[in-house]
PDB file of C-alpha atoms in Angstrom:
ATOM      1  CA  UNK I1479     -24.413   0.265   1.598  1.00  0.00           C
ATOM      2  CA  UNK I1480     -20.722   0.183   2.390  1.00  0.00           C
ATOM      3  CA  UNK I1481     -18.541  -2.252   2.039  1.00  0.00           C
ATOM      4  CA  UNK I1482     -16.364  -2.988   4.792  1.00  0.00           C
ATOM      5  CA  UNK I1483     -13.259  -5.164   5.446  1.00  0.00           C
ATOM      6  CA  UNK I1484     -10.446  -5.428   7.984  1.00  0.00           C
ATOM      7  CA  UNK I1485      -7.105  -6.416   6.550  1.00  0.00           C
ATOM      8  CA  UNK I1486      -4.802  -8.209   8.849  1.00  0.00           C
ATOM      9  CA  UNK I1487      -1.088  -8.215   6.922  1.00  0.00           C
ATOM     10  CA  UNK I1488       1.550 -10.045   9.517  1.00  0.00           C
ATOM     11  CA  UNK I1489       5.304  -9.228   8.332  1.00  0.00           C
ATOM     12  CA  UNK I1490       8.340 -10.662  10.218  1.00  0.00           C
ATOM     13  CA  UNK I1491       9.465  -7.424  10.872  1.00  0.00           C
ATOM     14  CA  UNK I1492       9.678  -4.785  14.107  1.00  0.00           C
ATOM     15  CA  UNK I1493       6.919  -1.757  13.372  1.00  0.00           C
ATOM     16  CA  UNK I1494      10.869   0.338  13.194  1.00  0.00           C
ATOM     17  CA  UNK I1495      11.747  -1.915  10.329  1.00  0.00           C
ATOM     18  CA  UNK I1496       8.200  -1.771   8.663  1.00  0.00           C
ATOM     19  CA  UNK I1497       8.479   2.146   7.908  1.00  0.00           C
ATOM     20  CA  UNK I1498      12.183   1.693   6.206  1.00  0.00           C
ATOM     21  CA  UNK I1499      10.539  -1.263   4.263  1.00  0.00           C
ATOM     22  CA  UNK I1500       7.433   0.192   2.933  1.00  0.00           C
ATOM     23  CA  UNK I1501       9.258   3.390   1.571  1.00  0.00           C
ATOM     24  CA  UNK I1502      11.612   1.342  -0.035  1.00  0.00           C
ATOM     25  CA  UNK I1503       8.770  -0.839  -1.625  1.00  0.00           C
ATOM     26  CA  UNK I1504       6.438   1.928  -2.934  1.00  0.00           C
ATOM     27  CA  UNK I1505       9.270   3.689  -4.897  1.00  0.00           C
ATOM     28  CA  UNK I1506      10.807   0.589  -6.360  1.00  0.00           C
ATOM     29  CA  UNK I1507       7.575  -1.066  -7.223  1.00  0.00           C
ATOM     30  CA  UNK I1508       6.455   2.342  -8.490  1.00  0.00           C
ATOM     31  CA  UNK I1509       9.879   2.824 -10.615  1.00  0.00           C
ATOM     32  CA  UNK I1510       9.399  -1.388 -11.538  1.00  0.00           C
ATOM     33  CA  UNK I1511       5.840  -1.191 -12.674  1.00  0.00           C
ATOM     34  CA  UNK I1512       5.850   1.743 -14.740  1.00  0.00           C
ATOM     35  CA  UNK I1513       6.925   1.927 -18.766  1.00  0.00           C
ATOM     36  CA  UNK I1514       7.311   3.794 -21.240  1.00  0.00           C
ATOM     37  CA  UNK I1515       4.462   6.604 -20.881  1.00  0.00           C
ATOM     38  CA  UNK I1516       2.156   4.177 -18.717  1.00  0.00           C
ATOM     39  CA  UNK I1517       1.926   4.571 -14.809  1.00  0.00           C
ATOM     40  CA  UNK I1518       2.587   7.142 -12.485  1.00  0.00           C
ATOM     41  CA  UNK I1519       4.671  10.672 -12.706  1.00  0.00           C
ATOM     42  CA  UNK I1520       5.739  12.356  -9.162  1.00  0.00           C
ATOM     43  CA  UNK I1521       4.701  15.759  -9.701  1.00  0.00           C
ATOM     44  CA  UNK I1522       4.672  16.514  -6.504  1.00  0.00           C
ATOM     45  CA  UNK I1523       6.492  15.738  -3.154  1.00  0.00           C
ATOM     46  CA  UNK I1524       7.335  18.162  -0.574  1.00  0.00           C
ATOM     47  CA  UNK I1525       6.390  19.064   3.019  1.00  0.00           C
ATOM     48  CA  UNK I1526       2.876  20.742   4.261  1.00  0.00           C
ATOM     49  CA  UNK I1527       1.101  20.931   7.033  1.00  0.00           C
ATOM     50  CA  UNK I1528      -2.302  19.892   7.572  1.00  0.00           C
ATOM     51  CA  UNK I1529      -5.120  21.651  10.503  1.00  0.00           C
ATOM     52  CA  UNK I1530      -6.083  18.045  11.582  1.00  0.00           C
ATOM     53  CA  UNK I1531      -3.052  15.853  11.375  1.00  0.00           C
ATOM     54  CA  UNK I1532      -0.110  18.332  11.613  1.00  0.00           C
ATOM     55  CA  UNK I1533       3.015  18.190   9.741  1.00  0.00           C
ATOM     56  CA  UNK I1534       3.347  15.772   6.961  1.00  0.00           C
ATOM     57  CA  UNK I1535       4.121  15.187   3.352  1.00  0.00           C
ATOM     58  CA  UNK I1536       2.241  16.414   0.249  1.00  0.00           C
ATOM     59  CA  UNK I1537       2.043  13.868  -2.528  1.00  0.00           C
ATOM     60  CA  UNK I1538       0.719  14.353  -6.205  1.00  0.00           C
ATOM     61  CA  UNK I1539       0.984  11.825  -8.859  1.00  0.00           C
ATOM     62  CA  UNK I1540      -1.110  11.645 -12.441  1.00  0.00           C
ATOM     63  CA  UNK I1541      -2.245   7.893 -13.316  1.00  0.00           C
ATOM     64  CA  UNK I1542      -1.415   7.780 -16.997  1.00  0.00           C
ATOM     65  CA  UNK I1543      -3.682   5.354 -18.681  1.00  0.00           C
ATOM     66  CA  UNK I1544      -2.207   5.428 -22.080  1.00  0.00           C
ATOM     67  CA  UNK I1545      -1.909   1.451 -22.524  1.00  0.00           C
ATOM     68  CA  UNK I1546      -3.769   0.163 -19.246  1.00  0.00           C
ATOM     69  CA  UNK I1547      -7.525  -1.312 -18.495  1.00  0.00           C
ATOM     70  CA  UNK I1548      -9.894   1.160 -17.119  1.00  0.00           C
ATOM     71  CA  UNK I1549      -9.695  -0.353 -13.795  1.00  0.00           C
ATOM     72  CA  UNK I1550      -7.887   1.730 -11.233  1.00  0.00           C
ATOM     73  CA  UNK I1551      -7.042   1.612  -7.988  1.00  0.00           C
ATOM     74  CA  UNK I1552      -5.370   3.713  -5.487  1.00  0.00           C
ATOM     75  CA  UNK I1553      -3.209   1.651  -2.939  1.00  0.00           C
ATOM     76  CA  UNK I1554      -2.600   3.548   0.277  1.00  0.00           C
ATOM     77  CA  UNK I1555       0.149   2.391   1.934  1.00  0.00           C
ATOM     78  CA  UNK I1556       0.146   3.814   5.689  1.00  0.00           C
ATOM     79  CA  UNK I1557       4.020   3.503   6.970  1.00  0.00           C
ATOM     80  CA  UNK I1558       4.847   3.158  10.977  1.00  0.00           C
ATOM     81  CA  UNK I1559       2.546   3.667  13.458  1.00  0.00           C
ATOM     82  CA  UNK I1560       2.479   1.837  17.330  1.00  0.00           C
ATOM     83  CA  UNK I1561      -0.231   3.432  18.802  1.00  0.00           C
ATOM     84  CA  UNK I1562      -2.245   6.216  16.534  1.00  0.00           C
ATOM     85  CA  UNK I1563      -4.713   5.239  13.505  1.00  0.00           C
ATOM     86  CA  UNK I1564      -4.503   8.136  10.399  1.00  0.00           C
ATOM     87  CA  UNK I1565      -7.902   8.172   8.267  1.00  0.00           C
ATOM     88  CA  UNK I1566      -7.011   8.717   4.639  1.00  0.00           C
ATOM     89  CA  UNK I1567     -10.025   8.917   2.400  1.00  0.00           C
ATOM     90  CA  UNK I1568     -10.289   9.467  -1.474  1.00  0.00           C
ATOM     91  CA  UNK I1569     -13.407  10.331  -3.906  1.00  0.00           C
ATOM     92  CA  UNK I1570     -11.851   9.478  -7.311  1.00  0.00           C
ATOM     93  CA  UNK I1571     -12.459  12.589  -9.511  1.00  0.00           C
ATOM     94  CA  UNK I1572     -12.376  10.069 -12.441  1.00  0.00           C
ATOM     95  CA  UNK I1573     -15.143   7.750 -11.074  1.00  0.00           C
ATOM     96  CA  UNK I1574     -17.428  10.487  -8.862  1.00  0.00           C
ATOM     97  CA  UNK I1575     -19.310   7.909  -7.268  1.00  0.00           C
ATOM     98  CA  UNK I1576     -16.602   5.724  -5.984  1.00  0.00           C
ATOM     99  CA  UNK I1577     -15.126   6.629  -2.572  1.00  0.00           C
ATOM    100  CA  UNK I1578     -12.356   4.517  -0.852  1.00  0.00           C
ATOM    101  CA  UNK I1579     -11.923   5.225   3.103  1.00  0.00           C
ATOM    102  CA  UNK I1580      -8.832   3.240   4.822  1.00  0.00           C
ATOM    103  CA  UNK I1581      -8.056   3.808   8.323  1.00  0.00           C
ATOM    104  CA  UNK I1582      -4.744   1.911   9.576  1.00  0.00           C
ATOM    105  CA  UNK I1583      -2.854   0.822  12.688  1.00  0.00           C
ATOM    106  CA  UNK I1584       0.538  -0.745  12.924  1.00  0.00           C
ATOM    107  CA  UNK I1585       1.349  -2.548  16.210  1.00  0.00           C
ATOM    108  CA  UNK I1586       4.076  -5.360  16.875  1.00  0.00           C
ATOM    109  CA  UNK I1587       1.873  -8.732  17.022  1.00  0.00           C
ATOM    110  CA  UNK I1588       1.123 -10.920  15.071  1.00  0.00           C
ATOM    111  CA  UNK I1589      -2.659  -9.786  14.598  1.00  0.00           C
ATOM    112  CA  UNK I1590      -4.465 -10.549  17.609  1.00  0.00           C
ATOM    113  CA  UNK I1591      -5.842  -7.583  18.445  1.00  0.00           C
ATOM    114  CA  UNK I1592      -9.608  -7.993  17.912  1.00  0.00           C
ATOM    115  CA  UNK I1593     -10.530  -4.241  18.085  1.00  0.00           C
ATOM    116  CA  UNK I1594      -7.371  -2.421  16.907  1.00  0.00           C
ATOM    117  CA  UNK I1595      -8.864   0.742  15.533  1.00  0.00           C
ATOM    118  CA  UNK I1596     -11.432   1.132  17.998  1.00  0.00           C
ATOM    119  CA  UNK I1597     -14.374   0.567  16.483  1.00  0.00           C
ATOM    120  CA  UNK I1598     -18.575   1.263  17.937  1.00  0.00           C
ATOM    121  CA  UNK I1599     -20.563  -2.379  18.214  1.00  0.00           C
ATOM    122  CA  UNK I1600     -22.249  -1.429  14.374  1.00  0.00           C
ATOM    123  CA  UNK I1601     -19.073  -1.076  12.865  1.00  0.00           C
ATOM    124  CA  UNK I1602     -17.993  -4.317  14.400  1.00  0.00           C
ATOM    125  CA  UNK I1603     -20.915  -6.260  13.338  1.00  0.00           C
ATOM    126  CA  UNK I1604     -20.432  -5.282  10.028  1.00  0.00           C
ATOM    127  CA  UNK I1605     -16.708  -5.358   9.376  1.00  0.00           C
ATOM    128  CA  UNK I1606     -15.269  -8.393   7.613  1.00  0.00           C
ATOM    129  CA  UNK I1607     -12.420  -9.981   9.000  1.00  0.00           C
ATOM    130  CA  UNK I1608      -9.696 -10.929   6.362  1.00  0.00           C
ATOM    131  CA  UNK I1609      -6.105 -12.049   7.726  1.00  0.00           C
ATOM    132  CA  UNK I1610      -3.181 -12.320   4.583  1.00  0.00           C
ATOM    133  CA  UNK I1611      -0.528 -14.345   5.033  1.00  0.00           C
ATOM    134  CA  UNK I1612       2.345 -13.179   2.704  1.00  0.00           C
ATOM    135  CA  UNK I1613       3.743 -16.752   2.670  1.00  0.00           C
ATOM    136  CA  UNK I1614       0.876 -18.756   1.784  1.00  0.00           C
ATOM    137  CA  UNK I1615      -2.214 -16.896   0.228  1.00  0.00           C
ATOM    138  CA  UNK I1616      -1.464 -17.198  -3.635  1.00  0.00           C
ATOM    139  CA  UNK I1617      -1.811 -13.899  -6.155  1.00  0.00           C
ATOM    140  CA  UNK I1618      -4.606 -14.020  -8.111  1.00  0.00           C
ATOM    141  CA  UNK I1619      -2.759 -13.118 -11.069  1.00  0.00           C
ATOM    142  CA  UNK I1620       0.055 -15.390 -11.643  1.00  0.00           C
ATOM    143  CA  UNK I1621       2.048 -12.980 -13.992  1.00  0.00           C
ATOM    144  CA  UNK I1622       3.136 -11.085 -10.634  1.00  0.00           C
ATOM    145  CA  UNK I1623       4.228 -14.181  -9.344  1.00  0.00           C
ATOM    146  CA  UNK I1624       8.280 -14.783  -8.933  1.00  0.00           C
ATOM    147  CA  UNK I1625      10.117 -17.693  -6.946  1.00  0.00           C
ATOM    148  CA  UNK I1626      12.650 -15.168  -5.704  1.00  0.00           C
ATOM    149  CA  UNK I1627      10.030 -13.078  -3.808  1.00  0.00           C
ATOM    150  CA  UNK I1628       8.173 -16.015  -2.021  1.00  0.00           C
ATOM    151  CA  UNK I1629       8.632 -16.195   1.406  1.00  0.00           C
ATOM    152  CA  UNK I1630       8.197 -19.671   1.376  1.00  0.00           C
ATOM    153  CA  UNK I1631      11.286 -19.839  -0.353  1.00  0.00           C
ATOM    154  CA  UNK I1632      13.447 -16.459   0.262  1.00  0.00           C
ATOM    155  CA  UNK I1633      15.645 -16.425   3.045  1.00  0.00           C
ATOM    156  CA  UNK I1634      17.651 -12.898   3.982  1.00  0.00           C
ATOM    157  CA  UNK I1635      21.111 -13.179   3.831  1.00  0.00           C
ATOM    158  CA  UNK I1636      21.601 -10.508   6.476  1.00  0.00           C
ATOM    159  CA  UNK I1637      18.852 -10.979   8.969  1.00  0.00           C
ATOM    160  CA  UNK I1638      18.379 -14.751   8.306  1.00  0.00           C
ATOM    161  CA  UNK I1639      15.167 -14.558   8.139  1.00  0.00           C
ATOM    162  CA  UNK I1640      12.686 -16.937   6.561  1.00  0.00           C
ATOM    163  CA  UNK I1641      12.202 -19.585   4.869  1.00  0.00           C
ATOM    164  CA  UNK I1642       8.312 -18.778   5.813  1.00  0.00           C
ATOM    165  CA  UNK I1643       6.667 -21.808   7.417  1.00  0.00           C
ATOM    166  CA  UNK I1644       3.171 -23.277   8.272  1.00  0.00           C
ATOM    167  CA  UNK I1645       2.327 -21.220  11.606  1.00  0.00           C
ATOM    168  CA  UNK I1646       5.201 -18.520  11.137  1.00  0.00           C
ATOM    169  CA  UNK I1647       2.757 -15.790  12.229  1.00  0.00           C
ATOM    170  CA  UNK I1648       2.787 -17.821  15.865  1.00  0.00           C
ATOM    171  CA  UNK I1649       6.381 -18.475  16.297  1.00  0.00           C
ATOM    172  CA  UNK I1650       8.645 -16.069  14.581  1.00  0.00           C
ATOM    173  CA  UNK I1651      10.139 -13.199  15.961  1.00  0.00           C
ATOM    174  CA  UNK I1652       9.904 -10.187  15.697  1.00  0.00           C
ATOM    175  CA  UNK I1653       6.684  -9.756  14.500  1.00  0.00           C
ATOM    176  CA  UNK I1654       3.848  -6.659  13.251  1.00  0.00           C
ATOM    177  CA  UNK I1655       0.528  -6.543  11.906  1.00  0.00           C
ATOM    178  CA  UNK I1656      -1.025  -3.845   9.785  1.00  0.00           C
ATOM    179  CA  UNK I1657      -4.442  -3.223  10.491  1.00  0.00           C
ATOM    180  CA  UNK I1658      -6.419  -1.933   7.573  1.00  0.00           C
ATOM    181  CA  UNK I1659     -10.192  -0.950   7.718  1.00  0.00           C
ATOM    182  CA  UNK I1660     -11.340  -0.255   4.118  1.00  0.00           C
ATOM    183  CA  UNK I1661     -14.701   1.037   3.732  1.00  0.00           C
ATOM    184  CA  UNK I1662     -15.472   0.813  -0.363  1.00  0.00           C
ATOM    185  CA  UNK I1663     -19.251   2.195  -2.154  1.00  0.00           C
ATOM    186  CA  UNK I1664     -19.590   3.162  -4.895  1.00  0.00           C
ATOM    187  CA  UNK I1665     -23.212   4.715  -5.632  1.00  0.00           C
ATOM    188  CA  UNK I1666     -24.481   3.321  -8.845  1.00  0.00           C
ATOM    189  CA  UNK I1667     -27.301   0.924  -8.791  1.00  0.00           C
ATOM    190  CA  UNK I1668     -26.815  -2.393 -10.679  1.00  0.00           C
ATOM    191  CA  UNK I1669     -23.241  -1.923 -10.305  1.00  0.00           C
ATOM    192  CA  UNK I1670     -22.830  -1.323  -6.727  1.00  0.00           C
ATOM    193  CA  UNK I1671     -22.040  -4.796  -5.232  1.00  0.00           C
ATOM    194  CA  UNK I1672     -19.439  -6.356  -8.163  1.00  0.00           C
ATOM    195  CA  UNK I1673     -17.389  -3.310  -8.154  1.00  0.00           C
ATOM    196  CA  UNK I1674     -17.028  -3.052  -4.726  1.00  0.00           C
ATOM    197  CA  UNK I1675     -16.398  -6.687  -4.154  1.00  0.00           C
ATOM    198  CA  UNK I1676     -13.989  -6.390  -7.450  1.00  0.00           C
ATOM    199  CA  UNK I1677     -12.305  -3.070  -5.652  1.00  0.00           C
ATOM    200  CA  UNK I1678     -11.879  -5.186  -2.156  1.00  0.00           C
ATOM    201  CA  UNK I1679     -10.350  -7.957  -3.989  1.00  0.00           C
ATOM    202  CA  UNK I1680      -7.993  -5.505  -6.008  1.00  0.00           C
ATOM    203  CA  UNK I1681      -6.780  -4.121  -2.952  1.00  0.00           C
ATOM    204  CA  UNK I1682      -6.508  -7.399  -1.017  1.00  0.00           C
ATOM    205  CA  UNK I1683      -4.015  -8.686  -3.889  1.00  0.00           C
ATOM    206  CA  UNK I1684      -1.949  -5.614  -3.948  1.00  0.00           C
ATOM    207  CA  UNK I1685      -1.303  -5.638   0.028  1.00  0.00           C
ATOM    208  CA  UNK I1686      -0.336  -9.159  -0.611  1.00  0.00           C
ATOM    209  CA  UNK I1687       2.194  -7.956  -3.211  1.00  0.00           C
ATOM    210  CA  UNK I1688       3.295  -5.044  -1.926  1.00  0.00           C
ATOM    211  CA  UNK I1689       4.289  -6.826   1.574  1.00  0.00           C
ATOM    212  CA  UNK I1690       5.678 -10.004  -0.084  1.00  0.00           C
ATOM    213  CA  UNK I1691       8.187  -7.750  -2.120  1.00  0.00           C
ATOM    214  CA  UNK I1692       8.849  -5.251   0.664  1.00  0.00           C
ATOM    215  CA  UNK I1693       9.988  -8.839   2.944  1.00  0.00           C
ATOM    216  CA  UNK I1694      11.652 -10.296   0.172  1.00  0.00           C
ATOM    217  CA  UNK I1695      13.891  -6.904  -0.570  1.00  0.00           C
ATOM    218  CA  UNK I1696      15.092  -6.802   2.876  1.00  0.00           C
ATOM    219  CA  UNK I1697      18.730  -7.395   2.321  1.00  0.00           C
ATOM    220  CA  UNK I1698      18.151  -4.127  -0.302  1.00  0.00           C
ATOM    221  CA  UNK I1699      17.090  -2.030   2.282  1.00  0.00           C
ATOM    222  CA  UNK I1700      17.747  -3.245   5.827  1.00  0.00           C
ATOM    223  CA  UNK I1701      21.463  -1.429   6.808  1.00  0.00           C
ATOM    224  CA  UNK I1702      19.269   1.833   5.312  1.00  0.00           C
ATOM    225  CA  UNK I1703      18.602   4.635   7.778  1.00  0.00           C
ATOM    226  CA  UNK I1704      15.356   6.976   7.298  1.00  0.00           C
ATOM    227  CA  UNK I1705      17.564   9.791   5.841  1.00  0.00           C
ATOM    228  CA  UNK I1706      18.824   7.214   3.401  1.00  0.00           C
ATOM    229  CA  UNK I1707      15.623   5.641   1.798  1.00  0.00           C
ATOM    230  CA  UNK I1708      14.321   9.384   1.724  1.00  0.00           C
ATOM    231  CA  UNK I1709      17.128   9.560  -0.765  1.00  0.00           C
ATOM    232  CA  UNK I1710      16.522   6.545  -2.507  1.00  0.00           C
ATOM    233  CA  UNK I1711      12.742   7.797  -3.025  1.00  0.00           C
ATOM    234  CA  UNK I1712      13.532  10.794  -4.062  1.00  0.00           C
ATOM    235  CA  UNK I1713      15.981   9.189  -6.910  1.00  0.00           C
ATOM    236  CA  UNK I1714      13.857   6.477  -7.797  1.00  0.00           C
ATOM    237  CA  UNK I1715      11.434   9.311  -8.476  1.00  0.00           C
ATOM    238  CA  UNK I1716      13.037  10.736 -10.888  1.00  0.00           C
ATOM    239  CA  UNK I1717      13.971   8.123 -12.290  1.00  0.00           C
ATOM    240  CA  UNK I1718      10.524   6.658 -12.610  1.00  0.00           C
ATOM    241  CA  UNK I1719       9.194  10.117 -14.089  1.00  0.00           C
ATOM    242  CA  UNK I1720      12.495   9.871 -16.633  1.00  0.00           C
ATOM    243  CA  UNK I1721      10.909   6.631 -17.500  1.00  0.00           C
ATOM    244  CA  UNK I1722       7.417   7.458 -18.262  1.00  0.00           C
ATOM    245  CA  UNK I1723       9.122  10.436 -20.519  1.00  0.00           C
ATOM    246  CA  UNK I1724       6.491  12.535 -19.092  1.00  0.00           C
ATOM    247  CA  UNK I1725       9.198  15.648 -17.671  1.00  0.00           C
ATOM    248  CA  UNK I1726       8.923  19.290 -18.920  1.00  0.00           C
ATOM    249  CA  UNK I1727       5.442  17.802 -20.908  1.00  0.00           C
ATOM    250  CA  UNK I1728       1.993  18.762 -20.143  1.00  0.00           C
ATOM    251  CA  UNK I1729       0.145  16.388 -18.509  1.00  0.00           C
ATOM    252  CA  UNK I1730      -2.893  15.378 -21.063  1.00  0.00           C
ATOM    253  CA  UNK I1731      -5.916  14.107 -20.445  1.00  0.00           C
ATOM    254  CA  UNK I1732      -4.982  10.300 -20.693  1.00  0.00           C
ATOM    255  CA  UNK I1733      -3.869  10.998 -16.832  1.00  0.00           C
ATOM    256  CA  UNK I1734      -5.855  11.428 -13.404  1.00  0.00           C
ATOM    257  CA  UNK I1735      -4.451  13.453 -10.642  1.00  0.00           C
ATOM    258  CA  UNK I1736      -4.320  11.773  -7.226  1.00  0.00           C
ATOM    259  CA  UNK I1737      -3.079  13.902  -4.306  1.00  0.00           C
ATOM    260  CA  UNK I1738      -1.735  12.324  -1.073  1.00  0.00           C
ATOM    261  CA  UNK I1739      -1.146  13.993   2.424  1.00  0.00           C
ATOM    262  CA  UNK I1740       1.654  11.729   4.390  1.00  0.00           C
ATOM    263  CA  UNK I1741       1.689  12.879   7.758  1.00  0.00           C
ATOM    264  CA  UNK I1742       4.964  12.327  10.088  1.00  0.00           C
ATOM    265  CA  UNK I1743       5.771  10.012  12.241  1.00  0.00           C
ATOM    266  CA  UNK I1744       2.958   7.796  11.358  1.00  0.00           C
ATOM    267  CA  UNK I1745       3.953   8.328   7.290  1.00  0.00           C
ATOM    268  CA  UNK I1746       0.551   7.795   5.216  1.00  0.00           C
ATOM    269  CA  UNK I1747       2.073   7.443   1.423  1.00  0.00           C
ATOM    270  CA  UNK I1748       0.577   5.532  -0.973  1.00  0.00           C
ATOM    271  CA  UNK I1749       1.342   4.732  -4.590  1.00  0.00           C
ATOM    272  CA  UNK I1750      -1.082   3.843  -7.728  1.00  0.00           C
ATOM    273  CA  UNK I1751      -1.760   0.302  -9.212  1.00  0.00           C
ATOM    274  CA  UNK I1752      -3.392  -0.238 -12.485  1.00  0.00           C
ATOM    275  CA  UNK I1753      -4.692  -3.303 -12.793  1.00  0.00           C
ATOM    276  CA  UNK I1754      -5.042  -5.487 -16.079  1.00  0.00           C
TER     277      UNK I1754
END
């Protein structure tokens, strides 16, 4: 049995804006959440091409679990998209019998589209509706939690945008949603339903953090064009991989390999959270 669940993320932000936004995000909250020898190296990052989806970007990154909790999970982050849905899917090499399929959609409202991704009548009656609000759904794990990066209480400086209120999702402008469809099993028996209810509500709180920090950075990376957060990824990369002190060293076996393909213009990336 699958597990299946339809995440409905609102951001006050145009679908343009989004893909800007979320790049910025995923490197700094990669570069921010890794220390010294714990999280994730770029190996890595370069362009491919791929029979189905075309021309994209190859991503490889090792989770290295030196000080962390057993329990990972990959976050994919799909960046812009108005009108085409990418399927990324992922059997963990480290857990065999886990597989995580997310199919997304980006369109500019604020989440009202009831079949975004075009699903049959069974996969309707079985998906799970869950809508986030970034403003007023609270993270599970209070550590993650700053003032600064609540929407209730950030405004932008150069887009005056926010403070988030009560009903924001009907009345500001602009406006997106990301539609995510997450199908989560994971094939052992006694273990099946808590891990993949624990795996759904992994992922639930990192799309909550990951789209509360990417609004709440927007004065950081609004004025930057595509060209120039390219170049702040690929910087913040290094950077991140100078942190871990993991460069010119052989990767042992502490560390998992997961391997991304990005396709352009829609821009699947994704980044690693360990959880503790």
């Amino acid at each position: 049995m699958v597990l299946t669940k339809e995440y409905r993320i609102c951001m006050p932000l145009s679908c343009e804006e989004y893909q800007i936004g979320q790049l910025y995000m995923i490197a700094r909250h990669s570069y921010e959440q890794s220390s010294n020898g714990e999280g994730v190296e770029i190996i890595t990052n370069e362009p491919c091409e791929d029979e189905t989806y075309g021309k994209g970007q190859y991503t490889e990154k090792p989770v290295c679990l030196y000080g962390f909790s057993p329990y990972v999970l990959v976050y994919f982050i799909l960046q812009k998209n108005r009108g085409i849905f990418i399927p990324l899917q992922k059997q963990c090499s480290f857990v065999p019998k886990l597989n995580i399929l997310i199919r997304t959609k980006y369109e500019d409202n604020n989440g009202n589209s009831e079949n975004s991704l075009n699903l049959n009548a069974d996969q309707l009656k079985h998906r799970l509706v869950d809508n986030i609000d970034i403003a007023f759904d609270e993270l599970s794990n209070g550590k993650h939690y700053k003032k600064e990066e609540d929407p209730k209480f950030f405004t932008s400086k150069k887009t005056n945008r926010g403070c988030l209120i009560e009903g924001w999702r009907d009345t500001d402008k602009p406006i997106m949603c990301s539609y995510k469809l997450v199908d989560v099993s994971f094939e052992v028996w006694g273990l099946q339903t808590k891990v993949e209810e624990f795996i759904h509500r992994s992922i639930r709180d990192i799309l909550l953090l990951g789209h509360r920090q990417a609004f709440a950075w927007i004065d950081d990376w609004y004025d930057m064009s595509l060209d120039d957060v390219r170049a702040y990824e690929h910087e913040t990369h290094q950077e991140t991989n100078k942190k871990l002190n993991i460069n010119n060293k052989t990767v042992n076996g502490n560390c998992n390999t997961i391997a991304i393909f990005e396709h352009q213009t829609n821009v699947p990336n994704g980044i690693v959270k360990i959880l503790d």
